[in-house]
Amino acid sequence: MSLPLGEPVPDLDLVLTGDRTLKLSDYRGKALVLYFYPKANTAGCTQEGQDFRDMTGAFAATATVILGASRDSLKAQESFKAKQGFSFDLIADTDETLCRAFDVIKLKKMYGRESLGIERSTFLIDAAGVLRHEWRAVKVKGHVAEVLAAARALT
């Protein structure tokens, strides 16, 4: 079940790069872009992360924080962040709590096989912790600019 737009997001624990644990509520007072990607160091996920990285300053100008999330281990997330020079934190959601709360685990087909995986999705949460926008089944090209426009509209 998806989280409804216009409602507060659940206050879940986050395991972040830098070996830190925070809650979603720790970001109150700033808008938050929470983007989910299938797997660190794959082509589409790398490009999406680079696009967010390259626009970090523009998001900061709107008082918006960026967090990326996948089911990868903390070690994999640390490596991905360092390799790509991401200035924002990545979430290691190894138990899928965050993924399931945002309903991004979907049945996917690849090479004729079915498996459960993350559907590339992005959520924009306002400074009060309320879900304002969602993008599902995201295509990477042009996506970050669209999210930035929505973040600018919040201010």
PDB file of N, CA, C and O in Angstrom, residues 1-10 100-104 122-126 128-136:
ATOM      1  N   MET A   1       0.843  -1.189   0.000  1.00  0.00           N
ATOM      2  CA  MET A   1       0.000   0.000   0.000  1.00  0.00           C
ATOM      3  C   MET A   1       0.881   1.243   0.000  1.00  0.00           C
ATOM      4  O   MET A   1       1.817   1.359   0.779  1.00  0.00           O
ATOM      5  N   SER A   2       0.597   2.168  -0.873  1.00  0.00           N
ATOM      6  CA  SER A   2       1.387   3.395  -0.982  1.00  0.00           C
ATOM      7  C   SER A   2       1.014   4.376   0.108  1.00  0.00           C
ATOM      8  O   SER A   2      -0.106   4.395   0.612  1.00  0.00           O
ATOM      9  N   LEU A   3       1.984   5.219   0.446  1.00  0.00           N
ATOM     10  CA  LEU A   3       1.711   6.312   1.374  1.00  0.00           C
ATOM     11  C   LEU A   3       0.895   7.370   0.638  1.00  0.00           C
ATOM     12  O   LEU A   3       1.220   7.725  -0.496  1.00  0.00           O
ATOM     13  N   PRO A   4      -0.142   7.901   1.275  1.00  0.00           N
ATOM     14  CA  PRO A   4      -0.953   8.907   0.583  1.00  0.00           C
ATOM     15  C   PRO A   4      -0.276  10.274   0.544  1.00  0.00           C
ATOM     16  O   PRO A   4       0.337  10.692   1.524  1.00  0.00           O
ATOM     17  N   LEU A   5      -0.404  10.935  -0.593  1.00  0.00           N
ATOM     18  CA  LEU A   5       0.087  12.308  -0.709  1.00  0.00           C
ATOM     19  C   LEU A   5      -0.670  13.184   0.283  1.00  0.00           C
ATOM     20  O   LEU A   5      -1.853  12.976   0.537  1.00  0.00           O
ATOM     21  N   GLY A   6       0.032  14.155   0.860  1.00  0.00           N
ATOM     22  CA  GLY A   6      -0.596  15.069   1.800  1.00  0.00           C
ATOM     23  C   GLY A   6      -0.631  14.558   3.225  1.00  0.00           C
ATOM     24  O   GLY A   6      -1.164  15.222   4.114  1.00  0.00           O
ATOM     25  N   GLU A   7      -0.061  13.373   3.461  1.00  0.00           N
ATOM     26  CA  GLU A   7      -0.029  12.780   4.801  1.00  0.00           C
ATOM     27  C   GLU A   7       1.414  12.708   5.302  1.00  0.00           C
ATOM     28  O   GLU A   7       2.348  12.573   4.503  1.00  0.00           O
ATOM     29  N   PRO A   8       1.603  12.743   6.618  1.00  0.00           N
ATOM     30  CA  PRO A   8       2.955  12.594   7.168  1.00  0.00           C
ATOM     31  C   PRO A   8       3.531  11.216   6.838  1.00  0.00           C
ATOM     32  O   PRO A   8       2.801  10.227   6.803  1.00  0.00           O
ATOM     33  N   VAL A   9       4.841  11.178   6.608  1.00  0.00           N
ATOM     34  CA  VAL A   9       5.508   9.903   6.368  1.00  0.00           C
ATOM     35  C   VAL A   9       5.831   9.258   7.718  1.00  0.00           C
ATOM     36  O   VAL A   9       5.975   9.959   8.725  1.00  0.00           O
ATOM     37  N   PRO A  10       5.928   7.939   7.779  1.00  0.00           N
ATOM     38  CA  PRO A  10       6.253   7.280   9.052  1.00  0.00           C
ATOM     39  C   PRO A  10       7.669   7.647   9.490  1.00  0.00           C
ATOM     40  O   PRO A  10       8.548   7.891   8.662  1.00  0.00           O
ATOM     41  N   ARG A 100       9.605  -1.071   1.917  1.00  0.00           N
ATOM     42  CA  ARG A 100       8.221  -1.555   2.044  1.00  0.00           C
ATOM     43  C   ARG A 100       7.278  -0.438   2.495  1.00  0.00           C
ATOM     44  O   ARG A 100       6.140  -0.372   2.039  1.00  0.00           O
ATOM     45  N   ALA A 101       7.757   0.445   3.368  1.00  0.00           N
ATOM     46  CA  ALA A 101       6.918   1.564   3.818  1.00  0.00           C
ATOM     47  C   ALA A 101       6.534   2.464   2.643  1.00  0.00           C
ATOM     48  O   ALA A 101       5.420   2.990   2.598  1.00  0.00           O
ATOM     49  N   PHE A 102       7.448   2.624   1.688  1.00  0.00           N
ATOM     50  CA  PHE A 102       7.180   3.468   0.531  1.00  0.00           C
ATOM     51  C   PHE A 102       6.704   2.655  -0.676  1.00  0.00           C
ATOM     52  O   PHE A 102       6.532   3.205  -1.762  1.00  0.00           O
ATOM     53  N   ASP A 103       6.481   1.356  -0.460  1.00  0.00           N
ATOM     54  CA  ASP A 103       5.923   0.468  -1.478  1.00  0.00           C
ATOM     55  C   ASP A 103       6.701   0.514  -2.793  1.00  0.00           C
ATOM     56  O   ASP A 103       6.123   0.677  -3.871  1.00  0.00           O
ATOM     57  N   VAL A 104       8.020   0.340  -2.696  1.00  0.00           N
ATOM     58  CA  VAL A 104       8.846   0.356  -3.907  1.00  0.00           C
ATOM     59  C   VAL A 104       9.351  -1.028  -4.296  1.00  0.00           C
ATOM     60  O   VAL A 104      10.024  -1.170  -5.313  1.00  0.00           O
ATOM     61  N   THR A 122      11.011   8.115  -6.536  1.00  0.00           N
ATOM     62  CA  THR A 122      11.475   9.280  -5.782  1.00  0.00           C
ATOM     63  C   THR A 122      10.296   9.907  -5.064  1.00  0.00           C
ATOM     64  O   THR A 122       9.189   9.964  -5.607  1.00  0.00           O
ATOM     65  N   PHE A 123      10.569  10.386  -3.859  1.00  0.00           N
ATOM     66  CA  PHE A 123       9.544  11.011  -3.026  1.00  0.00           C
ATOM     67  C   PHE A 123      10.071  12.352  -2.532  1.00  0.00           C
ATOM     68  O   PHE A 123      11.235  12.470  -2.156  1.00  0.00           O
ATOM     69  N   LEU A 124       9.198  13.349  -2.536  1.00  0.00           N
ATOM     70  CA  LEU A 124       9.535  14.669  -2.014  1.00  0.00           C
ATOM     71  C   LEU A 124       8.690  14.912  -0.775  1.00  0.00           C
ATOM     72  O   LEU A 124       7.455  14.900  -0.838  1.00  0.00           O
ATOM     73  N   ILE A 125       9.381  15.090   0.334  1.00  0.00           N
ATOM     74  CA  ILE A 125       8.747  15.281   1.639  1.00  0.00           C
ATOM     75  C   ILE A 125       9.009  16.712   2.070  1.00  0.00           C
ATOM     76  O   ILE A 125      10.147  17.184   1.986  1.00  0.00           O
ATOM     77  N   ASP A 126       7.976  17.412   2.524  1.00  0.00           N
ATOM     78  CA  ASP A 126       8.173  18.813   2.899  1.00  0.00           C
ATOM     79  C   ASP A 126       8.820  18.936   4.277  1.00  0.00           C
ATOM     80  O   ASP A 126       9.074  17.932   4.967  1.00  0.00           O
ATOM     81  N   ALA A 128       7.738  19.755   7.042  1.00  0.00           N
ATOM     82  CA  ALA A 128       6.924  19.274   8.163  1.00  0.00           C
ATOM     83  C   ALA A 128       6.818  17.744   8.178  1.00  0.00           C
ATOM     84  O   ALA A 128       6.149  17.177   9.040  1.00  0.00           O
ATOM     85  N   GLY A 129       7.460  17.078   7.217  1.00  0.00           N
ATOM     86  CA  GLY A 129       7.419  15.623   7.166  1.00  0.00           C
ATOM     87  C   GLY A 129       6.231  15.055   6.420  1.00  0.00           C
ATOM     88  O   GLY A 129       5.888  13.889   6.581  1.00  0.00           O
ATOM     89  N   VAL A 130       5.625  15.874   5.562  1.00  0.00           N
ATOM     90  CA  VAL A 130       4.440  15.464   4.799  1.00  0.00           C
ATOM     91  C   VAL A 130       4.854  15.126   3.362  1.00  0.00           C
ATOM     92  O   VAL A 130       5.603  15.875   2.733  1.00  0.00           O
ATOM     93  N   LEU A 131       4.364  13.993   2.862  1.00  0.00           N
ATOM     94  CA  LEU A 131       4.656  13.582   1.496  1.00  0.00           C
ATOM     95  C   LEU A 131       3.931  14.496   0.511  1.00  0.00           C
ATOM     96  O   LEU A 131       2.699  14.599   0.538  1.00  0.00           O
ATOM     97  N   ARG A 132       4.687  15.169  -0.342  1.00  0.00           N
ATOM     98  CA  ARG A 132       4.103  16.133  -1.291  1.00  0.00           C
ATOM     99  C   ARG A 132       4.099  15.655  -2.735  1.00  0.00           C
ATOM    100  O   ARG A 132       3.211  16.012  -3.511  1.00  0.00           O
ATOM    101  N   HIS A 133       5.098  14.878  -3.132  1.00  0.00           N
ATOM    102  CA  HIS A 133       5.170  14.395  -4.518  1.00  0.00           C
ATOM    103  C   HIS A 133       5.770  12.999  -4.518  1.00  0.00           C
ATOM    104  O   HIS A 133       6.590  12.670  -3.652  1.00  0.00           O
ATOM    105  N   GLU A 134       5.369  12.218  -5.517  1.00  0.00           N
ATOM    106  CA  GLU A 134       6.002  10.925  -5.741  1.00  0.00           C
ATOM    107  C   GLU A 134       6.153  10.694  -7.235  1.00  0.00           C
ATOM    108  O   GLU A 134       5.315  11.128  -8.024  1.00  0.00           O
ATOM    109  N   TRP A 135       7.232  10.054  -7.577  1.00  0.00           N
ATOM    110  CA  TRP A 135       7.496   9.654  -8.949  1.00  0.00           C
ATOM    111  C   TRP A 135       7.806   8.169  -8.901  1.00  0.00           C
ATOM    112  O   TRP A 135       8.687   7.736  -8.170  1.00  0.00           O
ATOM    113  N   ARG A 136       7.084   7.380  -9.671  1.00  0.00           N
ATOM    114  CA  ARG A 136       7.278   5.924  -9.690  1.00  0.00           C
ATOM    115  C   ARG A 136       7.676   5.474 -11.091  1.00  0.00           C
ATOM    116  O   ARG A 136       7.386   6.161 -12.067  1.00  0.00           O
TER     117      ARG A 136
END
